[in-house]
PDB file of C-alpha atoms in Angstrom:
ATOM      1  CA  UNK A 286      41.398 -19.635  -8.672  1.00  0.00           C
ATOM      2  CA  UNK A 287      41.974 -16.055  -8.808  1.00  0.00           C
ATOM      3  CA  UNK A 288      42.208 -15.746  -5.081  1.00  0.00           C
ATOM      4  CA  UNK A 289      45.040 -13.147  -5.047  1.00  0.00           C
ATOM      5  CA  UNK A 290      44.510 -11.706  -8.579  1.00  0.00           C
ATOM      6  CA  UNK A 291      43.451  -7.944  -7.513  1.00  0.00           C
ATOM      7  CA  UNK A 292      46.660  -8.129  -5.095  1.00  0.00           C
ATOM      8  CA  UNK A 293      48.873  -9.381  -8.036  1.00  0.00           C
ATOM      9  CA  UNK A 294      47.391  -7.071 -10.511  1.00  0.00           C
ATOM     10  CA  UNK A 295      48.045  -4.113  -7.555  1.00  0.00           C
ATOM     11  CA  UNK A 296      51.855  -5.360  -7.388  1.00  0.00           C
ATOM     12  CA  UNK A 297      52.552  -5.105 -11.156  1.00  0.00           C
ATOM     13  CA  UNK A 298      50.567  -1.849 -11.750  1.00  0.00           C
ATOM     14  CA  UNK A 299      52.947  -0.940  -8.593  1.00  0.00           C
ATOM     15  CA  UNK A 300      56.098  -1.435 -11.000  1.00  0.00           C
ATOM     16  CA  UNK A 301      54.814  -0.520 -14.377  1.00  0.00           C
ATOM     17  CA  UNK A 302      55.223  -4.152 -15.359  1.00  0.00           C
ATOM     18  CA  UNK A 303      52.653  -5.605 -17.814  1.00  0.00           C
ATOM     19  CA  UNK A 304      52.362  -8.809 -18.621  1.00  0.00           C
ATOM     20  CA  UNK A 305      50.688 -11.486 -21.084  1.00  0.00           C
ATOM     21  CA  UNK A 306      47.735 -13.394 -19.677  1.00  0.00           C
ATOM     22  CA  UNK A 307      46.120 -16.561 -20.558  1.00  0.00           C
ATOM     23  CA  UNK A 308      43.180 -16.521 -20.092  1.00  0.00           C
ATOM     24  CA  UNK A 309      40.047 -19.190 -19.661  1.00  0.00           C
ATOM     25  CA  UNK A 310      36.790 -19.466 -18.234  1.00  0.00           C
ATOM     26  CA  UNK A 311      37.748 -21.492 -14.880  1.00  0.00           C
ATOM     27  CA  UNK A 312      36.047 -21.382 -11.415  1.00  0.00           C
ATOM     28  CA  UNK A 313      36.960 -18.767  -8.976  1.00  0.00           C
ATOM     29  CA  UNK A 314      37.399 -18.431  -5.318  1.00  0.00           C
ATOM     30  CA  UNK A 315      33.887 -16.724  -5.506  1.00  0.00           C
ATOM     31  CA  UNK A 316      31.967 -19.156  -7.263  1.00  0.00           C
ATOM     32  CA  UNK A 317      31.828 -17.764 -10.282  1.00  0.00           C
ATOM     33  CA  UNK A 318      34.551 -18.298 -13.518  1.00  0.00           C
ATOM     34  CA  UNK A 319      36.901 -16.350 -14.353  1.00  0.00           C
ATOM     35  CA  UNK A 320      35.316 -14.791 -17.848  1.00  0.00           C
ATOM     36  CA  UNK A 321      32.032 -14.321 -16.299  1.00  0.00           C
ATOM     37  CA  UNK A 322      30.167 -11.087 -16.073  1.00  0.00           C
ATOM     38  CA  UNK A 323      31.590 -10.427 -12.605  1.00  0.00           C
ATOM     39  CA  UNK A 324      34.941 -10.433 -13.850  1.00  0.00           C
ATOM     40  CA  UNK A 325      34.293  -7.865 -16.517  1.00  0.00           C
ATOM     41  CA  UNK A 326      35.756  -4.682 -14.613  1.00  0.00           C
ATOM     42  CA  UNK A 327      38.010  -6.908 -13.535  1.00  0.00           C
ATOM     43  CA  UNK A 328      39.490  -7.454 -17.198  1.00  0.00           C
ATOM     44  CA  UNK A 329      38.697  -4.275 -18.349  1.00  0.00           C
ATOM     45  CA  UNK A 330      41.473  -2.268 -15.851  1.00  0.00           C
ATOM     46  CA  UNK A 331      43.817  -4.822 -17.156  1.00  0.00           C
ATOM     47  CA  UNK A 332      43.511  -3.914 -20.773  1.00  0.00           C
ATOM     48  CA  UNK A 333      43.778  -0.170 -19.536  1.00  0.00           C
ATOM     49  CA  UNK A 334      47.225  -0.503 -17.740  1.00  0.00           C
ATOM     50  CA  UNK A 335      48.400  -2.116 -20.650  1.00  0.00           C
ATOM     51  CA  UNK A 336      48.173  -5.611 -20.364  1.00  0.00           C
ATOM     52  CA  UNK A 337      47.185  -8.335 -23.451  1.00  0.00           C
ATOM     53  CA  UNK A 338      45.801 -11.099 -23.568  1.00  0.00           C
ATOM     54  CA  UNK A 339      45.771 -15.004 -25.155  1.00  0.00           C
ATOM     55  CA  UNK A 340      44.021 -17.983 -24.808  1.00  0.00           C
ATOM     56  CA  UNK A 341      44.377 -20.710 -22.247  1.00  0.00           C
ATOM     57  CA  UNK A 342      41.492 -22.780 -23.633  1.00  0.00           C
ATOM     58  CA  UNK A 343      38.052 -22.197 -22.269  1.00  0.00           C
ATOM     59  CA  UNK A 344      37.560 -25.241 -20.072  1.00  0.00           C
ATOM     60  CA  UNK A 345      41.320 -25.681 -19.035  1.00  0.00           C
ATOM     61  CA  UNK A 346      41.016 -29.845 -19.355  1.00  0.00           C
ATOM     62  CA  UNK A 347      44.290 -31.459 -20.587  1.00  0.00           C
ATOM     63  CA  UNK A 348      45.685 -32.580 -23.460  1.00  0.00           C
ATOM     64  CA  UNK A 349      46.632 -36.322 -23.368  1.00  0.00           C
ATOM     65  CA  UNK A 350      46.814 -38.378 -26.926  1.00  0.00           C
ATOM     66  CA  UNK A 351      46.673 -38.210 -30.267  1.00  0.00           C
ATOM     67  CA  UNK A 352      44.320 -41.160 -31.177  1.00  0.00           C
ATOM     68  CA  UNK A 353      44.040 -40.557 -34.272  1.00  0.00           C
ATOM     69  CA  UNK A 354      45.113 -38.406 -37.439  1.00  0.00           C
ATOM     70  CA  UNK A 355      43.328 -35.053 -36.516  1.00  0.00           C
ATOM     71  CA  UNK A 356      42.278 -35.782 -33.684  1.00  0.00           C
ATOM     72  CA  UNK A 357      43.219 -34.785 -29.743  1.00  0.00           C
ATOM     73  CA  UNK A 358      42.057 -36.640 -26.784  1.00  0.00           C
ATOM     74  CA  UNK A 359      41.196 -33.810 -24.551  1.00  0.00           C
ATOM     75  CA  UNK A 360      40.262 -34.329 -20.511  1.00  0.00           C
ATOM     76  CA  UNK A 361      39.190 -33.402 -17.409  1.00  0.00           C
ATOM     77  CA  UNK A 362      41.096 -33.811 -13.890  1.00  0.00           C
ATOM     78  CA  UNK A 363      37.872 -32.549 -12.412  1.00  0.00           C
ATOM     79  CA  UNK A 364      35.660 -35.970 -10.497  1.00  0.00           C
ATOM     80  CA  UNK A 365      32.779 -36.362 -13.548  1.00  0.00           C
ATOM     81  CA  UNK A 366      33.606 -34.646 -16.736  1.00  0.00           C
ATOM     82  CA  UNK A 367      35.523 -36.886 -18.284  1.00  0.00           C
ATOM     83  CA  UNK A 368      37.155 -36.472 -21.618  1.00  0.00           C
ATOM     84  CA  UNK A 369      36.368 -35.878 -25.359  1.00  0.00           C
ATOM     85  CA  UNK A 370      38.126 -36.202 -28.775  1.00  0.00           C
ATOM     86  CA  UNK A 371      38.703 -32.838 -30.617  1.00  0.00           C
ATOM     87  CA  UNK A 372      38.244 -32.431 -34.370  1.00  0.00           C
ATOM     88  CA  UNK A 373      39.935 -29.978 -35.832  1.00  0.00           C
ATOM     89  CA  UNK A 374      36.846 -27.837 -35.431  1.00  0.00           C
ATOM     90  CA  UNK A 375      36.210 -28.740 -32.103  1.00  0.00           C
ATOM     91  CA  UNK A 376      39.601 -27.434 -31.092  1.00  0.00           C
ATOM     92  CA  UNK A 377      39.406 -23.991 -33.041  1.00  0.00           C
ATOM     93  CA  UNK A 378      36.295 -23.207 -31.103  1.00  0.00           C
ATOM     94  CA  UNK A 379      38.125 -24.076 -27.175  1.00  0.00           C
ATOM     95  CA  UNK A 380      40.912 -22.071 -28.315  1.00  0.00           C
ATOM     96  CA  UNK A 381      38.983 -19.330 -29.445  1.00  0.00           C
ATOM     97  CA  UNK A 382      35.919 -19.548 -26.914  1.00  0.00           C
ATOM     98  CA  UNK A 383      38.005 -17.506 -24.139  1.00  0.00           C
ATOM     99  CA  UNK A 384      38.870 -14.659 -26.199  1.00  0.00           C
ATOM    100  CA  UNK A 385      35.554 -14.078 -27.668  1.00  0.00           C
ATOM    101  CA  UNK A 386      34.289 -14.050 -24.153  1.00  0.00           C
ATOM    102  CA  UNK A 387      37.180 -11.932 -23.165  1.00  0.00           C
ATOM    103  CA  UNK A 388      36.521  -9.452 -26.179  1.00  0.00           C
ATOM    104  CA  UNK A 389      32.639  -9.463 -25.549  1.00  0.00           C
ATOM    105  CA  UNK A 390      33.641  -7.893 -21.923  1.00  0.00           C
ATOM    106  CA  UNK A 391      36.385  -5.876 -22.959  1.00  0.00           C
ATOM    107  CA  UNK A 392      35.981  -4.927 -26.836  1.00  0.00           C
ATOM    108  CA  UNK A 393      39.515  -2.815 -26.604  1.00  0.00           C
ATOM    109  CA  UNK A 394      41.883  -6.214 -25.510  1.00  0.00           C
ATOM    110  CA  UNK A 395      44.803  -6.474 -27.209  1.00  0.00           C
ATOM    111  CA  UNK A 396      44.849  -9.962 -28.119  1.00  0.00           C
ATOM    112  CA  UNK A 397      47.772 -12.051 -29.371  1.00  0.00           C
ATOM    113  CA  UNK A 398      48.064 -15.005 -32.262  1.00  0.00           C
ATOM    114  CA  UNK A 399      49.282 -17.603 -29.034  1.00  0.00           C
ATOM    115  CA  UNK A 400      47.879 -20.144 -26.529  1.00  0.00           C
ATOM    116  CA  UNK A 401      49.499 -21.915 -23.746  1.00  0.00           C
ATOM    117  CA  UNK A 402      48.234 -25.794 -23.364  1.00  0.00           C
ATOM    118  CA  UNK A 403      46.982 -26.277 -19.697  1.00  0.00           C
ATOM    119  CA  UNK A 404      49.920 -27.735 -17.336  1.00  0.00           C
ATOM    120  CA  UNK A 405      52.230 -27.162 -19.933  1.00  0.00           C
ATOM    121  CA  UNK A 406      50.764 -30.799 -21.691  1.00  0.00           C
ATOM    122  CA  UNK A 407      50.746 -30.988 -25.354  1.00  0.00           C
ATOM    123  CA  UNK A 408      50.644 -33.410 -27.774  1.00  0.00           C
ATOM    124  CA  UNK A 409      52.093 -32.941 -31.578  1.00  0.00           C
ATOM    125  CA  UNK A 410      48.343 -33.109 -33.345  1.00  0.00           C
ATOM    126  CA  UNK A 411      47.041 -30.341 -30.524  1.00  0.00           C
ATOM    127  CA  UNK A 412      50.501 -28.058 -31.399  1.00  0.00           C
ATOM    128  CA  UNK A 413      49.966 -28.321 -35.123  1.00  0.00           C
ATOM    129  CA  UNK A 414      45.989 -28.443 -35.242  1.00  0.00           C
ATOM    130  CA  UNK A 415      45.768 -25.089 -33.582  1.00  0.00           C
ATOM    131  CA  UNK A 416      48.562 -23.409 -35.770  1.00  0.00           C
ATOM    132  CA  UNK A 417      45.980 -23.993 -38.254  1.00  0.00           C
ATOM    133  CA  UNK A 418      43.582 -22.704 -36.578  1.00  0.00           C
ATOM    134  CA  UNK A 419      46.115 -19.300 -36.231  1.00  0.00           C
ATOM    135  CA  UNK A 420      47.244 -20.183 -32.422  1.00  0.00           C
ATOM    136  CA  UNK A 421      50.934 -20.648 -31.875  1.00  0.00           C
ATOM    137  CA  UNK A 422      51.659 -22.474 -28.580  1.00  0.00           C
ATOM    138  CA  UNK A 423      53.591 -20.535 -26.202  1.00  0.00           C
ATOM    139  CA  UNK A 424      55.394 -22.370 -23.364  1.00  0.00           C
ATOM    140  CA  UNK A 425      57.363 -20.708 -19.917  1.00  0.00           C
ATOM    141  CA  UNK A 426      61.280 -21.570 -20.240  1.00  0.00           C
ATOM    142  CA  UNK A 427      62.824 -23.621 -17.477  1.00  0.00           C
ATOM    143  CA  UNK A 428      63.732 -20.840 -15.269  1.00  0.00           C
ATOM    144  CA  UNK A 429      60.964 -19.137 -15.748  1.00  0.00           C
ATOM    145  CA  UNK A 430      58.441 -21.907 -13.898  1.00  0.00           C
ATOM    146  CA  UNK A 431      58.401 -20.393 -10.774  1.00  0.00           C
ATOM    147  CA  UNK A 432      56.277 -23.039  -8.888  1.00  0.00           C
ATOM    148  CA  UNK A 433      53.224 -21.495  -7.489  1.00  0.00           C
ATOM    149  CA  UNK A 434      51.310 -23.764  -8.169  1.00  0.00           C
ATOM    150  CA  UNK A 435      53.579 -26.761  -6.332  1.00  0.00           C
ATOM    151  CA  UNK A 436      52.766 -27.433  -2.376  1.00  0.00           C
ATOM    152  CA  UNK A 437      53.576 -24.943   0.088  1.00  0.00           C
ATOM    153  CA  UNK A 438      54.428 -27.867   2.230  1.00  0.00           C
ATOM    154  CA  UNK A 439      57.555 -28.874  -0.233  1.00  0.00           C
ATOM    155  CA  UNK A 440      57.961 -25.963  -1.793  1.00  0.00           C
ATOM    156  CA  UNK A 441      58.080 -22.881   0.391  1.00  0.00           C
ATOM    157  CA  UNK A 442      57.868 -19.553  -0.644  1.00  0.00           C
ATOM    158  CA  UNK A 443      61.672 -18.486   0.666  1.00  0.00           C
ATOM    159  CA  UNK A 444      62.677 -21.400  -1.612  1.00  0.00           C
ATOM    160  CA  UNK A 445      61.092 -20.555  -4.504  1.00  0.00           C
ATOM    161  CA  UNK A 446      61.850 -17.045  -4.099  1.00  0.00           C
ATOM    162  CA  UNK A 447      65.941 -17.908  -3.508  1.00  0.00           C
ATOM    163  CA  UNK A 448      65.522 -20.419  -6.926  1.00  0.00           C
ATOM    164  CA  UNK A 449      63.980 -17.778  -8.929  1.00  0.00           C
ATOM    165  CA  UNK A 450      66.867 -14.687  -8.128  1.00  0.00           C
ATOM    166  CA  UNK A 451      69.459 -17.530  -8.689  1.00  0.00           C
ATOM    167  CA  UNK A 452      68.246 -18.770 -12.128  1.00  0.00           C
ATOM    168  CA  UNK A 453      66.406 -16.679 -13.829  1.00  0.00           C
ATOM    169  CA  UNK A 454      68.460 -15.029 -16.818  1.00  0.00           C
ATOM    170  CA  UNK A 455      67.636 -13.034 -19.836  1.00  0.00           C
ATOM    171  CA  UNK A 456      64.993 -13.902 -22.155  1.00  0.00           C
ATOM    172  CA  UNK A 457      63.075 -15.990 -19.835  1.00  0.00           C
ATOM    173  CA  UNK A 458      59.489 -16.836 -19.617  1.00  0.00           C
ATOM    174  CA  UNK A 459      58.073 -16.264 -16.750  1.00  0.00           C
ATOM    175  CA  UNK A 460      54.340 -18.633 -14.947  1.00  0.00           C
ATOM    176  CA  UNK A 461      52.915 -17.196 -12.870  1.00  0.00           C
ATOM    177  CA  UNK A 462      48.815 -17.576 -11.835  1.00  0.00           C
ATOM    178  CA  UNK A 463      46.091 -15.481 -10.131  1.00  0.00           C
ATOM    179  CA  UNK A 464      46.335 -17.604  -6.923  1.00  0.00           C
ATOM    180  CA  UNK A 465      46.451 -21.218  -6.875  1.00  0.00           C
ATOM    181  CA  UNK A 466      43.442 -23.062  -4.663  1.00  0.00           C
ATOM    182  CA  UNK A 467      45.508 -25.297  -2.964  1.00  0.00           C
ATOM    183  CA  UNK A 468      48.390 -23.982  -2.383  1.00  0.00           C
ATOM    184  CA  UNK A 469      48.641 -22.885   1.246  1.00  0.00           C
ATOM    185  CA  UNK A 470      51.298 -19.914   1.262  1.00  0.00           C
ATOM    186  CA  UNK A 471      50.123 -17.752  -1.608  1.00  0.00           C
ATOM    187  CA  UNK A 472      53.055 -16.978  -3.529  1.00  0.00           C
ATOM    188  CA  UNK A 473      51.604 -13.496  -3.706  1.00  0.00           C
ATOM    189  CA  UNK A 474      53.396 -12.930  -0.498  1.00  0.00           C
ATOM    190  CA  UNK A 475      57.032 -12.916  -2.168  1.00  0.00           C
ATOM    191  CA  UNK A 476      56.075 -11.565  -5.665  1.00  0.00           C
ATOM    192  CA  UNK A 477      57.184  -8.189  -4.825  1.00  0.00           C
ATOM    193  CA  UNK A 478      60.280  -9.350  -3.229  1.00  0.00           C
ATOM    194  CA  UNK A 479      61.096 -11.228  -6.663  1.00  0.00           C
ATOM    195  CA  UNK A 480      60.521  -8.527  -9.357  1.00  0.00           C
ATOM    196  CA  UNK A 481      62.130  -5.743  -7.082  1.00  0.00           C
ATOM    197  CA  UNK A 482      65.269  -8.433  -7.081  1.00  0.00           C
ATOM    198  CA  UNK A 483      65.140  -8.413 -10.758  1.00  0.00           C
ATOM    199  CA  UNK A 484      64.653  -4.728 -11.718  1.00  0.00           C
ATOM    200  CA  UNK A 485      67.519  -4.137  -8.809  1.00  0.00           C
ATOM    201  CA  UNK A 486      69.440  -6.331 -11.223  1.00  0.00           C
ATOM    202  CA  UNK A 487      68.597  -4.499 -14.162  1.00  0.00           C
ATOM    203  CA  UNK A 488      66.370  -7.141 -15.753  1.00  0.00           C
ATOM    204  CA  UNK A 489      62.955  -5.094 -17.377  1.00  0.00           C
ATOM    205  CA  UNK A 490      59.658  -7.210 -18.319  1.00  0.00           C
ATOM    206  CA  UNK A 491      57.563  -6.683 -21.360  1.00  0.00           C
ATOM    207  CA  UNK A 492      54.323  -8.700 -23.016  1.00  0.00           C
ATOM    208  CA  UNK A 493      54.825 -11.308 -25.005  1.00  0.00           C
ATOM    209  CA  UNK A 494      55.359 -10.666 -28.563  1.00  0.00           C
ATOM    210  CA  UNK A 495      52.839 -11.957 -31.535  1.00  0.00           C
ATOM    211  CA  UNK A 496      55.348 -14.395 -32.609  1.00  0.00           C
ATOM    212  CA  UNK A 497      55.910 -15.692 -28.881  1.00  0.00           C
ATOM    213  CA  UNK A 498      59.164 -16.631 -27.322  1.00  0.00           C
ATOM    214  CA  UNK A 499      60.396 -19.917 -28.270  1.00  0.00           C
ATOM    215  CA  UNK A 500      64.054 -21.476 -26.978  1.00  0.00           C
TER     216      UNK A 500
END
């Protein structure tokens, strides 16, 4: 939704922290998507403090069932779109759409071999059908989901924040998203309160590597 991404983005250039993002072409809080022209500067200051870049798909629909030998059942949550199966082909092109958009506004990214699977959802054909098509699937680890995207109502920010400084240990994976459209208590309000905790603890943050992280 990228409602608090220039705030986020502010907070990590803050601390020197860079960070991998996933990126696809999604709708924004300004009526626009996220890989769209008006999002070009936006991009382009990322790449220059250091930040890189893999793909998130380009449409961000979901990954359901394998119906058949190469083939993915790919859909929509979104009211009307409904849902496709994926040839191999098929799924090259969403997994590369979003970083040839990316690259066409900001020739410089630094792009990495990996995609992460919208909600986390992935089926074995979609995991080995974009390996061949040079994508390995990067997931968050357990500790690292720190649940801005959940309800405010159930999930407040103090609580989330207290989870995260409890559990998060070395090596961890961290989620975290531009702004979330329906969450009601941004979690933007208690990033900074989270990564000073960790750097007070000595923990230091890097991008992903090529390879990925996988635990």
């Amino acid at each position: 939704w990228s409602r608090e991404a220039e705030e986020i983005a502010a907070i990590l250039r803050a601390r020197g922290i860079r960070a991998t993002l996933f990126v696809a072409d999604e709708p924004t809080f300004r009526g626009d998507t996220q890989l769209s022209e008006g999002w070009a500067a936006f991009w382009r200051a990322r790449a220059a403090e250091g930040h890189v870049f893999a793909s998130h798909t380009l449409r961000h629909w979901y990954f359901t069932a394998d119906p058949a030998p190469g083939r993915v059942r790919y859909a929509s949550r979104r009211r009307g779109e409904g849902a496709e199966v994926l040839d191999q082909a098929a799924l090259c092109r969403e997994l590369s759409a979003p970083i040839d958009r990316l690259r066409a506004r900001v020739p410089e990214a630094v792009v990495l071999p990996l995609w992460r699977a919208p909600g986390g959802i992935l089926t074995p054909n979609a995991r080995a059908m974009a390996e061949a098509c040079g994508f390995r699937h990067q997931g968050w680890t357990p500790a690292g989901f720190l649940g801005d995207e959940l309800p405010a109502e159930t999930h407040p920010n103090a609580a989330l924040l207290a989870r995260a400084l409890r559990h998060i240990r070395a090596g961890e994976v961290l989620l975290l998203h531009w702004g979330v459209r329906s969450r009601s208590e941004p979690f933007a309000r208690v990033l900074p309160a989270l990564l000073d905790g960790l750097l007070a603890r000595g923990f230091c943050f890097s991008t992903l590597p090529p390879e990925g992280v996988h635990r």
